[in-house]
Amino acid sequence: MLKSLSVLAGALTAALVLTPAAQAADPDPRDWDAVLEEARGQTVYFNAWGGSENINSYIDWAGATLKDRFGVDVVHVKLDDTANAVAKVLAEKAAGKNEGGSVDLIWINGENFASMKRQNLLMAPDWTTRLPNWAYVDHENKPTILTDFTIATDGLESPWGGAKMVFFHDIARTPADSVPNSSAELLDWAQRNPGRFSYPQPPDFIGSSFLKQVLLETITDKSKLRKPVNEARFAEDAVPLFAYLDKLHPSLWRSGKAYPQNYPDMKQKLADGELDIIFAFNPSEASAGIAAGELPDTVRSFTYDKGTLGNTHFVAIPYNAAAKAGALVLANFLISPEAQARKQDPAIWGDPTVLSMNKLSAQDRAAFDALDLGIATLKPDELGPALDEPHPDWMEHIEGEWLRRYGAAN
Amino acid sequence: MTGGVRLARLAPPLTLLILLGPLAFGLAGTALPALGYLPELGGTEFTTAHFSALAEVPGITRSAVLSILIGLVTTLVSLGAVAGFVASDLGTCGFARMRRMISPLLSVPHAAAAFGLAFLIAPSGMLMRLVSPWLTGYDQPPDVLIVNDPLALSMMAGLIVKEIPFLFLVTLAALPQTRHVETMRLGRSLGYGRIASFVFLLWPPLYRQIRLAVFAVVAYATSVVDVALILGPHLPATLPVRLIDWMNDPDLETRFLASAGAILQLGVTLTALLAWVGLERIGAAMVGRARNCGHRMQRDRIVRAGARMVMIASAAIVFGGIAVLALWSVSGLWQFPDALPANFSLRSWMQALPRMSGPLATTLAVAGLSTLIALVLTILCLEREYETGRGRGGGALLLIYLPLIVPQISFMFGLQVLSIWLGVDASFPALVLAHLVFVLPYVFLSLSDPWRAHDRRHDLIAAGLGMSRTRTLIRIRMPMLTRAILTAAAVGFSVSVGQYLPTVLIGAGRLTTVTTEAVALAAGGNRRVIGVYAFMQTLLPFLAFAIATGLPGLVFRNRRGLRV
């Protein structure tokens, strides 16, 4: 209560003092000392998905460290859907609030990024490549850092973690030699084991990713996926995908009449024995689940030899953020070797790093090497190739078509 | 008796302004984009195109019809159960027991009860675990669709178990204003069965008093989001869930569709209410015919047992669900078909507690303040009503119930835009005001009946002793109504604690409460964490009700007449 009152008082004072002044220039990360100076005393409202306790703990840690070292307060605004933050910025733009906005930093992925970039809702120009810790980022070898779902990031969002689609099964129920090695084999497996596989209902992010994986494996001309959908040819291009789904759905959990809510729901259903094969976008989810007592220690991972979807998730600063300097300091801290090594530890979070081991000091590299990735996590060389995300336009079309075909009838 | 309580004169207009202002602006803020006007997204011309687009959405008719049916069936069953139980058990020990159970039942938030129910009845749920594999032979849960069924049966069950306590409480508050003891005695002495005596004689005046609360239940059930997310059908989902999806769509153009949908939701709720009024007519005609036939319906044992069973089952489901969630909050690995977790761990609590203090403080501050303001306004409004002699029914104060009847979704987005425009979003006063819009009607609903039933002769005696109206209000009336006031406060408090949508939209994510945290974490589907938060969410209103029940006895321990 006291805290909220003092925040309120602070906001009122700030409003009174700052209103007449002209819009201040955005902080420039090339003059990092000035950024640090301006950031001191700021409160950064970091809008990030709040559905996972280990991620929340990690963000708490980052906030406490920032407070200690740079005098920046970090408040984690816990979202149940990232689009809420996008909508908030939009509502502010609608109300003409072009500065002093309520969102300072957003944890974002391709579709929301594409939408914000299109609507000019992001802080510009390029700030990410000017961050001091950008020097460690592996932008040469990880192409998804510079193009997010085929959209150029243009330095408008700073990478935070890697992601790759990985499948999980429990060897106590499903022997390791019986698991599928492609979407085609998965269909075969599902038909032999009816009711034991499902995917979250689109537009859930993980569910949509499953559809994209099948699309990537079934489309005849992959180069089409790098461009927006050709409206006239979409129906034809998507024939193999929907033929696949038509065959798969009768064998799904609950015969496709209900779907898991999201990835954590699938994890619970694996533990409950409702599902036998699940998947996630974080290779060490299963190890983290075992460590947390949510999954039995007989759970293991697998991917496809020919590759699964891979991408990067980012943080971005809205154009009207109130604490831009503080947001820059936080974004820079999040790609520091220290923060990235902690993030990759399955006991903490287990999210793959965006840094290049070759660019790190020996000491920093040792911290990464010392991580115990856990019994259910594949080594980086076992993960298989990463397939690029299609243009976001594909996802919109596929989600719409999915809803038209399967969304209304039982 | 001149002058009256001075502040009371201002109270009714002020109350209406506080309630109807946000409602009107919010609705306008929704209607404009629905008609194509939202300049920031390129909508500068009025058009009906978004409504046409809405009509094209696959399964939209089914979603809308489903919402209407859920509203009607839920209300019919829960009202029937409450009426049947009151008819058959009024005056018995069981009735008194149920009466005491009612506050804890009320204090369980809808979402928590829904989670509890889902885990009880799912194929891998508690009930199945208790009988597997020794009775069923299942080592793996059977692949049958129970939760999220297309007919929304589990969702209706989830709503019914939570609406029963609410309607029961409202009925309890209205009973003293009917001469129920004499009425039932009269019916029985003429040879009518309990149910018949109740339905023919007591129900018509009783129903007239609780009618608005019943309308609120219809409206709520047609527009509820959280329960529908947890228990409702998926393909297609009910209309409110689809609205939320559209509002959350990364493609911001979908906002237009969402706004048009929010207007459709308004129509859906109104249709359900109209249908309900139709059902009232049919019901009244049927009661009239049955009465005129002269049947005394003495053998009503089956109906009575049925009503009692629904009441007890609903209480058992809510308590059982919460107990199982509490168990989840301390469980380690807990696999099917184990009836108990393999090991226990305080990990979820240890992680959650340190992070809960901020939201907890906000929850308490917002709930406390909005309840206090609601109480003061309600008391002054009722005092004014009493002074002017204008009773219930005709007054403009009926408008107080509008926020309960207009679906939240239909005006909350518009209100959010307005609050940002005024620069008051994410501010504590704005959040209190947003909560007040919903707390005030419930406080009014709970307090107005006992207040109106208060014996005026006490005031006449006080006036005879030379007391002013203000002094009479403070020294005589309020102490005598302490229990009713505290109960109303507890209701208001729990309504505030349970608010999700207004807190998220007006609090802008900066002012978080236990409930917004719970829903954000529920997105992660982790039953252990949900257990922790559902428990806290339940605990706060429960404490409020415990205080409301216990405090009068403590304060008035030296005044026998004021004890109950």
Coordinates of N, CA and C in Angstrom, one line a residue, chain A residues 115-196:
Chain A
S115 N 3.6 -7.2 -36.0 CA 2.5 -6.3 -35.8 C 2.9 -4.9 -35.3
M116 N 3.8 -4.9 -34.3 CA 4.3 -3.6 -33.7 C 5.1 -2.9 -34.7
K117 N 5.9 -3.6 -35.5 CA 6.8 -2.9 -36.4 C 5.9 -2.3 -37.5
R118 N 4.9 -3.0 -38.0 CA 4.1 -2.5 -39.0 C 3.3 -1.2 -38.5
Q119 N 2.9 -1.2 -37.3 CA 2.2 -0.1 -36.7 C 3.1 1.0 -36.2
N120 N 4.4 0.9 -36.4 CA 5.3 1.9 -35.8 C 5.2 2.1 -34.3
L121 N 5.1 1.0 -33.6 CA 4.9 1.1 -32.2 C 6.2 0.9 -31.4
L122 N 7.3 0.8 -32.1 CA 8.6 0.4 -31.5 C 9.6 1.6 -31.5
M123 N 10.4 1.6 -30.5 CA 11.5 2.6 -30.4 C 12.4 2.4 -31.6
A124 N 12.7 3.5 -32.3 CA 13.6 3.5 -33.4 C 14.6 4.6 -33.3
P125 N 15.7 4.6 -34.0 CA 16.2 3.6 -34.9 C 16.9 2.5 -34.1
D126 N 17.7 1.7 -34.9 CA 18.5 0.6 -34.4 C 19.1 0.9 -33.1
W127 N 18.8 0.3 -32.0 CA 19.5 0.5 -30.7 C 20.2 -0.8 -30.3
T128 N 19.7 -2.0 -30.8 CA 20.2 -3.2 -30.2 C 21.7 -3.5 -30.6
T129 N 22.1 -3.2 -31.8 CA 23.5 -3.5 -32.2 C 24.4 -2.5 -31.6
R130 N 23.9 -1.4 -30.9 CA 24.8 -0.5 -30.2 C 24.9 -0.7 -28.8
L131 N 24.2 -1.8 -28.3 CA 24.4 -2.1 -26.9 C 25.8 -2.7 -26.6
P132 N 26.4 -2.4 -25.5 CA 27.8 -2.9 -25.3 C 27.9 -4.4 -25.4
N133 N 26.9 -5.1 -24.8 CA 27.0 -6.6 -24.8 C 26.6 -7.2 -26.2
W134 N 26.2 -6.4 -27.2 CA 26.0 -6.9 -28.5 C 27.2 -7.7 -29.0
A135 N 28.4 -7.2 -28.5 CA 29.7 -7.8 -29.0 C 29.7 -9.3 -28.8
Y136 N 28.9 -9.9 -27.8 CA 29.0 -11.3 -27.6 C 27.9 -12.1 -28.3
V137 N 27.0 -11.4 -29.0 CA 25.8 -12.0 -29.6 C 26.2 -12.7 -30.9
D138 N 25.7 -14.0 -31.0 CA 26.1 -14.8 -32.2 C 25.2 -14.5 -33.4
H139 N 25.3 -13.3 -33.9 CA 24.4 -12.9 -35.0 C 24.9 -13.5 -36.3
E140 N 26.2 -13.9 -36.4 CA 26.7 -14.5 -37.6 C 26.1 -15.9 -37.9
N141 N 26.1 -16.7 -36.8 CA 25.7 -18.1 -37.0 C 24.3 -18.4 -36.7
K142 N 23.6 -17.5 -36.0 CA 22.2 -17.7 -35.7 C 21.3 -16.7 -36.5
P143 N 20.9 -17.1 -37.7 CA 20.3 -16.1 -38.6 C 18.9 -15.6 -38.0
T144 N 18.3 -16.4 -37.1 CA 17.0 -15.9 -36.6 C 17.2 -14.7 -35.7
I145 N 18.5 -14.3 -35.4 CA 18.6 -13.1 -34.6 C 18.4 -11.9 -35.4
L146 N 18.7 -11.9 -36.7 CA 18.5 -10.8 -37.5 C 17.2 -10.7 -38.3
T147 N 16.6 -11.9 -38.5 CA 15.3 -11.9 -39.1 C 14.4 -12.8 -38.2
D148 N 13.3 -12.1 -37.7 CA 12.4 -12.8 -36.8 C 11.2 -13.2 -37.7
F149 N 11.0 -14.5 -37.9 CA 9.9 -14.9 -38.8 C 10.0 -14.2 -40.1
T150 N 11.1 -14.2 -40.7 CA 11.4 -13.6 -42.0 C 11.4 -12.1 -42.0
I151 N 10.9 -11.4 -40.9 CA 10.9 -10.0 -40.9 C 12.2 -9.5 -40.3
A152 N 12.9 -8.6 -41.0 CA 14.1 -8.0 -40.5 C 14.0 -7.4 -39.2
T153 N 14.8 -7.7 -38.2 CA 14.7 -7.1 -36.9 C 15.1 -5.6 -36.9
D154 N 16.0 -5.3 -37.8 CA 16.5 -3.9 -38.0 C 16.9 -3.2 -36.6
G155 N 17.4 -4.1 -35.7 CA 17.9 -3.5 -34.4 C 16.7 -2.9 -33.6
L156 N 15.5 -3.3 -33.9 CA 14.4 -2.8 -33.1 C 14.0 -3.7 -31.9
E157 N 14.6 -4.9 -31.9 CA 14.4 -5.8 -30.8 C 15.7 -6.5 -30.5
S158 N 16.0 -6.8 -29.2 CA 17.2 -7.4 -28.8 C 17.0 -8.8 -28.4
P159 N 17.9 -9.7 -28.9 CA 17.7 -11.2 -28.7 C 17.8 -11.5 -27.2
W160 N 17.0 -12.5 -26.8 CA 17.1 -12.8 -25.4 C 17.3 -14.3 -25.2
G161 N 16.8 -15.1 -26.1 CA 17.0 -16.6 -25.9 C 16.7 -17.3 -27.2
G162 N 17.3 -18.5 -27.3 CA 17.0 -19.3 -28.4 C 15.9 -20.3 -28.1
A163 N 15.3 -20.8 -29.2 CA 14.2 -21.8 -29.0 C 14.3 -22.8 -30.1
K164 N 13.9 -24.1 -29.8 CA 13.9 -25.1 -30.8 C 12.8 -26.1 -30.4
M165 N 12.1 -26.5 -31.4 CA 11.0 -27.5 -31.1 C 11.6 -28.8 -30.8
V166 N 11.3 -29.4 -29.6 CA 11.8 -30.6 -29.2 C 10.6 -31.4 -28.6
F167 N 10.6 -32.8 -28.9 CA 9.5 -33.6 -28.4 C 9.9 -34.4 -27.1
F168 N 8.9 -34.7 -26.3 CA 9.2 -35.4 -25.0 C 8.4 -36.6 -24.9
H169 N 8.9 -37.7 -24.3 CA 8.1 -38.9 -24.1 C 8.6 -39.5 -22.8
D170 N 7.8 -40.4 -22.2 CA 8.2 -41.1 -21.0 C 8.6 -42.5 -21.3
I171 N 9.9 -42.9 -21.1 CA 10.3 -44.2 -21.6 C 9.6 -45.3 -20.8
A172 N 9.0 -45.0 -19.6 CA 8.3 -46.0 -18.9 C 7.1 -46.5 -19.7
R173 N 6.6 -45.6 -20.5 CA 5.4 -46.0 -21.3 C 5.7 -46.1 -22.8
T174 N 6.5 -45.3 -23.3 CA 6.8 -45.2 -24.8 C 8.3 -45.5 -25.0
P175 N 8.7 -46.7 -25.5 CA 10.1 -47.0 -25.6 C 10.8 -46.0 -26.6
A176 N 12.0 -45.8 -26.4 CA 12.8 -44.8 -27.2 C 12.8 -45.2 -28.6
D177 N 12.9 -46.5 -28.9 CA 13.0 -46.9 -30.3 C 11.7 -46.8 -31.1
S178 N 10.6 -46.5 -30.4 CA 9.3 -46.4 -31.1 C 8.9 -45.0 -31.5
V179 N 9.7 -44.0 -31.1 CA 9.2 -42.7 -31.3 C 9.4 -42.2 -32.8
P180 N 8.6 -41.4 -33.3 CA 8.6 -41.0 -34.7 C 9.8 -40.1 -35.0
N181 N 10.2 -40.0 -36.3 CA 11.4 -39.2 -36.7 C 11.0 -38.2 -37.7
S182 N 9.7 -38.0 -37.9 CA 9.3 -37.0 -38.9 C 7.8 -36.8 -38.6
S183 N 7.2 -35.8 -39.3 CA 5.8 -35.6 -39.1 C 5.0 -36.7 -39.7
A184 N 5.5 -37.3 -40.8 CA 4.8 -38.4 -41.4 C 4.8 -39.6 -40.4
E185 N 5.9 -39.9 -39.8 CA 6.0 -41.0 -38.8 C 5.1 -40.7 -37.6
L186 N 5.0 -39.4 -37.3 CA 4.2 -39.0 -36.1 C 2.7 -39.4 -36.4
L187 N 2.3 -39.1 -37.6 CA 0.9 -39.4 -38.0 C 0.7 -40.9 -37.9
D188 N 1.7 -41.7 -38.4 CA 1.6 -43.1 -38.3 C 1.5 -43.6 -36.8
W189 N 2.4 -43.0 -36.0 CA 2.4 -43.3 -34.6 C 1.0 -43.0 -33.9
A190 N 0.5 -41.8 -34.2 CA -0.8 -41.4 -33.6 C -1.9 -42.4 -34.0
Q191 N -1.9 -42.8 -35.3 CA -2.9 -43.7 -35.7 C -2.8 -45.1 -35.0
R192 N -1.6 -45.5 -34.7 CA -1.4 -46.8 -34.0 C -1.7 -46.6 -32.5
N193 N -1.6 -45.4 -32.0 CA -1.8 -45.1 -30.6 C -2.9 -44.0 -30.4
P194 N -4.2 -44.3 -30.8 CA -5.2 -43.2 -30.8 C -5.4 -42.6 -29.4
G195 N -5.6 -41.3 -29.4 CA -5.9 -40.6 -28.2 C -4.7 -40.3 -27.3
R196 N -3.4 -40.5 -27.8 CA -2.3 -40.3 -27.0 C -1.4 -39.2 -27.4

